[in-house]
Amino acid sequence: MYKLNPVLRELLAYVTDTGGEEKMNHGQQSGEAKHEHDAALTDFLASLMDYTPTIPDELVEHYLAKSGFQCPDVRLIRLVAVATQKFVADVASDALQHCKARQATVVKDKRQQKLDKRLILTMDDLSKALHEYGVNVKHQEYFADSPSTGMDPSTRDE
């Protein structure tokens, strides 16, 4: 399961008004530092009202409701959407790095290397990236993980 970032947890507590103020002030903060922290948080929450995340609010609401969480505050819905968007972007970036590393280790002749500059993301790359975040993915053996799958048979190198 994906663990919540402590800052996100504090924001969720603050937005849902479930005792977040006491949790956010667990350290000894001066009045000025507390005011700056609250002002930054207020600005961030206000900016969520103007921001349209990539993941639609309706989709986030559906999955939150499916998991048993109801919240009428659109700021919280958008906060979850932004956190989800960041998670997906991080996983995609890590999968790309795994793909580049895998393709760099494949020994090719120089002529073929000049012709084939494409990156081919496989399920193994995605599985390795998700495993770093604690998500274990098992896929069936019939998944096409060969770079030449779907190509014209005359152009295959196999």
PDB file of C-alpha atoms in Angstrom:
ATOM      1  CA  MET A   1       0.000   0.000   0.000  1.00  0.00           C
ATOM      2  CA  TYR A   2       1.212   3.486  -0.813  1.00  0.00           C
ATOM      3  CA  LYS A   3       1.963   5.422   2.397  1.00  0.00           C
ATOM      4  CA  LEU A   4       0.903   9.041   2.706  1.00  0.00           C
ATOM      5  CA  ASN A   5       3.583  11.661   2.835  1.00  0.00           C
ATOM      6  CA  PRO A   6       3.524  13.351   6.308  1.00  0.00           C
ATOM      7  CA  VAL A   7       2.870  16.746   4.703  1.00  0.00           C
ATOM      8  CA  LEU A   8      -0.042  15.318   2.716  1.00  0.00           C
ATOM      9  CA  ARG A   9      -1.385  13.674   5.870  1.00  0.00           C
ATOM     10  CA  GLU A  10      -1.263  17.029   7.681  1.00  0.00           C
ATOM     11  CA  LEU A  11      -2.981  18.756   4.762  1.00  0.00           C
ATOM     12  CA  LEU A  12      -5.702  16.118   4.689  1.00  0.00           C
ATOM     13  CA  ALA A  13      -6.247  16.529   8.428  1.00  0.00           C
ATOM     14  CA  TYR A  14      -6.329  20.307   8.052  1.00  0.00           C
ATOM     15  CA  VAL A  15      -8.757  20.316   5.133  1.00  0.00           C
ATOM     16  CA  THR A  16     -11.137  17.769   6.625  1.00  0.00           C
ATOM     17  CA  ASP A  17     -10.992  19.598   9.984  1.00  0.00           C
ATOM     18  CA  THR A  18     -10.471  16.421  12.008  1.00  0.00           C
ATOM     19  CA  GLY A  19      -8.139  17.843  14.575  1.00  0.00           C
ATOM     20  CA  GLY A  20      -5.545  18.823  12.028  1.00  0.00           C
ATOM     21  CA  GLU A  21      -4.618  22.019  13.839  1.00  0.00           C
ATOM     22  CA  GLU A  22      -3.353  20.121  16.860  1.00  0.00           C
ATOM     23  CA  LYS A  23      -1.450  17.665  14.638  1.00  0.00           C
ATOM     24  CA  MET A  24       0.113  20.434  12.566  1.00  0.00           C
ATOM     25  CA  ASN A  25       1.389  22.260  15.645  1.00  0.00           C
ATOM     26  CA  HIS A  26       3.045  19.277  17.304  1.00  0.00           C
ATOM     27  CA  GLY A  27       6.403  21.110  17.423  1.00  0.00           C
ATOM     28  CA  GLN A  28       7.228  24.263  19.354  1.00  0.00           C
ATOM     29  CA  GLN A  29       6.655  26.985  16.774  1.00  0.00           C
ATOM     30  CA  SER A  30       6.816  30.693  17.307  1.00  0.00           C
ATOM     31  CA  GLY A  31       3.754  32.761  16.490  1.00  0.00           C
ATOM     32  CA  GLU A  32       5.383  34.218  13.391  1.00  0.00           C
ATOM     33  CA  ALA A  33       6.456  30.819  12.010  1.00  0.00           C
ATOM     34  CA  LYS A  34       2.975  29.443  12.656  1.00  0.00           C
ATOM     35  CA  HIS A  35       1.435  32.401  10.831  1.00  0.00           C
ATOM     36  CA  GLU A  36       3.761  31.901   7.831  1.00  0.00           C
ATOM     37  CA  HIS A  37       2.961  28.175   7.771  1.00  0.00           C
ATOM     38  CA  ASP A  38      -0.782  28.832   7.947  1.00  0.00           C
ATOM     39  CA  ALA A  39      -0.556  31.515   5.250  1.00  0.00           C
ATOM     40  CA  ALA A  40       1.336  29.184   2.924  1.00  0.00           C
ATOM     41  CA  LEU A  41      -1.180  26.416   3.560  1.00  0.00           C
ATOM     42  CA  THR A  42      -4.103  28.772   2.955  1.00  0.00           C
ATOM     43  CA  ASP A  43      -2.539  29.976  -0.305  1.00  0.00           C
ATOM     44  CA  PHE A  44      -1.952  26.401  -1.423  1.00  0.00           C
ATOM     45  CA  LEU A  45      -5.518  25.352  -0.650  1.00  0.00           C
ATOM     46  CA  ALA A  46      -6.863  28.431  -2.437  1.00  0.00           C
ATOM     47  CA  SER A  47      -4.758  27.615  -5.486  1.00  0.00           C
ATOM     48  CA  LEU A  48      -6.379  24.174  -5.626  1.00  0.00           C
ATOM     49  CA  MET A  49      -9.718  25.853  -6.371  1.00  0.00           C
ATOM     50  CA  ASP A  50      -8.288  27.419  -9.555  1.00  0.00           C
ATOM     51  CA  TYR A  51      -6.249  24.367 -10.614  1.00  0.00           C
ATOM     52  CA  THR A  52      -7.713  21.743 -12.937  1.00  0.00           C
ATOM     53  CA  PRO A  53      -5.811  18.497 -12.359  1.00  0.00           C
ATOM     54  CA  THR A  54      -5.207  15.948 -15.095  1.00  0.00           C
ATOM     55  CA  ILE A  55      -7.331  13.411 -13.237  1.00  0.00           C
ATOM     56  CA  PRO A  56     -10.976  14.573 -13.301  1.00  0.00           C
ATOM     57  CA  ASP A  57     -12.699  15.342  -9.992  1.00  0.00           C
ATOM     58  CA  GLU A  58     -15.486  12.869 -10.802  1.00  0.00           C
ATOM     59  CA  LEU A  59     -13.008  10.014 -11.167  1.00  0.00           C
ATOM     60  CA  VAL A  60     -11.319  10.840  -7.865  1.00  0.00           C
ATOM     61  CA  GLU A  61     -14.715  11.146  -6.142  1.00  0.00           C
ATOM     62  CA  HIS A  62     -15.749   7.762  -7.554  1.00  0.00           C
ATOM     63  CA  TYR A  63     -12.691   5.939  -6.215  1.00  0.00           C
ATOM     64  CA  LEU A  64     -12.800   7.754  -2.880  1.00  0.00           C
ATOM     65  CA  ALA A  65     -16.476   6.798  -2.524  1.00  0.00           C
ATOM     66  CA  LYS A  66     -15.668   3.233  -3.555  1.00  0.00           C
ATOM     67  CA  SER A  67     -13.122   3.082  -0.727  1.00  0.00           C
ATOM     68  CA  GLY A  68     -15.682   4.478   1.724  1.00  0.00           C
ATOM     69  CA  PHE A  69     -14.526   8.093   1.920  1.00  0.00           C
ATOM     70  CA  GLN A  70     -17.038  10.897   1.359  1.00  0.00           C
ATOM     71  CA  CYS A  71     -15.991  14.539   1.330  1.00  0.00           C
ATOM     72  CA  PRO A  72     -17.916  17.471  -0.123  1.00  0.00           C
ATOM     73  CA  ASP A  73     -14.832  19.736  -0.126  1.00  0.00           C
ATOM     74  CA  VAL A  74     -13.530  20.050  -3.689  1.00  0.00           C
ATOM     75  CA  ARG A  75     -10.109  21.153  -2.384  1.00  0.00           C
ATOM     76  CA  LEU A  76      -9.575  17.745  -0.823  1.00  0.00           C
ATOM     77  CA  ILE A  77     -10.673  15.990  -4.012  1.00  0.00           C
ATOM     78  CA  ARG A  78      -8.178  18.047  -6.009  1.00  0.00           C
ATOM     79  CA  LEU A  79      -5.457  17.471  -3.423  1.00  0.00           C
ATOM     80  CA  VAL A  80      -5.913  13.717  -3.845  1.00  0.00           C
ATOM     81  CA  ALA A  81      -5.917  14.183  -7.645  1.00  0.00           C
ATOM     82  CA  VAL A  82      -2.647  16.139  -7.505  1.00  0.00           C
ATOM     83  CA  ALA A  83      -1.049  13.524  -5.222  1.00  0.00           C
ATOM     84  CA  THR A  84      -2.213  10.755  -7.574  1.00  0.00           C
ATOM     85  CA  GLN A  85      -0.915  12.638 -10.589  1.00  0.00           C
ATOM     86  CA  LYS A  86       2.484  13.022  -8.907  1.00  0.00           C
ATOM     87  CA  PHE A  87       2.555   9.315  -8.007  1.00  0.00           C
ATOM     88  CA  VAL A  88       1.769   8.285 -11.594  1.00  0.00           C
ATOM     89  CA  ALA A  89       4.367  10.710 -12.966  1.00  0.00           C
ATOM     90  CA  ASP A  90       7.030   9.376 -10.568  1.00  0.00           C
ATOM     91  CA  VAL A  91       6.257   5.768 -11.512  1.00  0.00           C
ATOM     92  CA  ALA A  92       6.363   6.615 -15.233  1.00  0.00           C
ATOM     93  CA  SER A  93       9.677   8.425 -14.817  1.00  0.00           C
ATOM     94  CA  ASP A  94      11.194   5.513 -12.909  1.00  0.00           C
ATOM     95  CA  ALA A  95       9.886   3.042 -15.511  1.00  0.00           C
ATOM     96  CA  LEU A  96      11.533   5.141 -18.224  1.00  0.00           C
ATOM     97  CA  GLN A  97      14.844   4.977 -16.357  1.00  0.00           C
ATOM     98  CA  HIS A  98      14.531   1.179 -16.092  1.00  0.00           C
ATOM     99  CA  CYS A  99      13.757   1.036 -19.822  1.00  0.00           C
ATOM    100  CA  LYS A 100      16.805   3.134 -20.712  1.00  0.00           C
ATOM    101  CA  ALA A 101      19.049   1.034 -18.480  1.00  0.00           C
ATOM    102  CA  ARG A 102      17.724  -2.202 -19.968  1.00  0.00           C
ATOM    103  CA  GLN A 103      18.165  -1.029 -23.541  1.00  0.00           C
ATOM    104  CA  ALA A 104      21.654   0.309 -22.806  1.00  0.00           C
ATOM    105  CA  THR A 105      22.751  -3.156 -21.724  1.00  0.00           C
ATOM    106  CA  VAL A 106      21.552  -4.809 -24.934  1.00  0.00           C
ATOM    107  CA  VAL A 107      24.516  -5.322 -27.229  1.00  0.00           C
ATOM    108  CA  LYS A 108      23.758  -4.224 -30.790  1.00  0.00           C
ATOM    109  CA  ASP A 109      25.928  -3.609 -33.791  1.00  0.00           C
ATOM    110  CA  LYS A 110      26.582   0.054 -34.568  1.00  0.00           C
ATOM    111  CA  ARG A 111      24.522   0.107 -37.781  1.00  0.00           C
ATOM    112  CA  GLN A 112      21.423  -1.225 -36.043  1.00  0.00           C
ATOM    113  CA  GLN A 113      21.962   1.104 -33.065  1.00  0.00           C
ATOM    114  CA  LYS A 114      21.869   4.156 -35.364  1.00  0.00           C
ATOM    115  CA  LEU A 115      18.604   2.994 -36.960  1.00  0.00           C
ATOM    116  CA  ASP A 116      16.737   2.005 -33.802  1.00  0.00           C
ATOM    117  CA  LYS A 117      16.587   4.907 -31.310  1.00  0.00           C
ATOM    118  CA  ARG A 118      13.098   4.041 -29.981  1.00  0.00           C
ATOM    119  CA  LEU A 119      12.516   3.313 -26.333  1.00  0.00           C
ATOM    120  CA  ILE A 120      10.190   0.383 -25.753  1.00  0.00           C
ATOM    121  CA  LEU A 121       8.596   0.317 -22.325  1.00  0.00           C
ATOM    122  CA  THR A 122       7.770  -3.206 -21.195  1.00  0.00           C
ATOM    123  CA  MET A 123       5.656  -4.557 -18.396  1.00  0.00           C
ATOM    124  CA  ASP A 124       8.872  -5.598 -16.629  1.00  0.00           C
ATOM    125  CA  ASP A 125      10.056  -1.969 -16.583  1.00  0.00           C
ATOM    126  CA  LEU A 126       6.744  -0.865 -15.110  1.00  0.00           C
ATOM    127  CA  SER A 127       6.740  -3.722 -12.580  1.00  0.00           C
ATOM    128  CA  LYS A 128      10.242  -2.791 -11.368  1.00  0.00           C
ATOM    129  CA  ALA A 129       9.261   0.864 -10.993  1.00  0.00           C
ATOM    130  CA  LEU A 130       6.080   0.007  -9.085  1.00  0.00           C
ATOM    131  CA  HIS A 131       7.987  -2.415  -6.862  1.00  0.00           C
ATOM    132  CA  GLU A 132      10.109   0.532  -5.650  1.00  0.00           C
ATOM    133  CA  TYR A 133       6.875   2.085  -4.332  1.00  0.00           C
ATOM    134  CA  GLY A 134       5.672  -1.105  -2.655  1.00  0.00           C
ATOM    135  CA  VAL A 135       3.240  -2.152  -5.383  1.00  0.00           C
ATOM    136  CA  ASN A 136       3.774  -5.725  -6.526  1.00  0.00           C
ATOM    137  CA  VAL A 137       2.482  -6.464 -10.009  1.00  0.00           C
ATOM    138  CA  LYS A 138       2.123  -9.949 -11.374  1.00  0.00           C
ATOM    139  CA  HIS A 139       1.280 -10.381 -15.019  1.00  0.00           C
ATOM    140  CA  GLN A 140       0.328 -13.382 -17.075  1.00  0.00           C
ATOM    141  CA  GLU A 141       2.856 -15.045 -19.327  1.00  0.00           C
ATOM    142  CA  TYR A 142       0.867 -14.192 -22.442  1.00  0.00           C
ATOM    143  CA  PHE A 143       1.631 -10.467 -22.193  1.00  0.00           C
ATOM    144  CA  ALA A 144       3.707  -9.239 -25.116  1.00  0.00           C
ATOM    145  CA  ASP A 145       7.010  -8.105 -23.670  1.00  0.00           C
ATOM    146  CA  SER A 146       9.092  -8.588 -26.775  1.00  0.00           C
ATOM    147  CA  PRO A 147      10.198  -5.355 -28.502  1.00  0.00           C
ATOM    148  CA  SER A 148       9.385  -6.906 -31.871  1.00  0.00           C
ATOM    149  CA  THR A 149       5.807  -7.860 -30.965  1.00  0.00           C
ATOM    150  CA  GLY A 150       3.348  -6.276 -33.338  1.00  0.00           C
ATOM    151  CA  MET A 151       5.981  -5.395 -35.923  1.00  0.00           C
ATOM    152  CA  ASP A 152       5.916  -6.503 -39.537  1.00  0.00           C
ATOM    153  CA  PRO A 153       7.477 -10.018 -39.684  1.00  0.00           C
ATOM    154  CA  SER A 154       9.896  -8.931 -42.424  1.00  0.00           C
ATOM    155  CA  THR A 155      11.458  -6.268 -40.150  1.00  0.00           C
ATOM    156  CA  ARG A 156      11.937  -8.470 -37.076  1.00  0.00           C
ATOM    157  CA  ASP A 157      15.480  -9.175 -35.935  1.00  0.00           C
ATOM    158  CA  GLU A 158      14.678 -12.390 -34.102  1.00  0.00           C
TER     159      GLU A 158
END
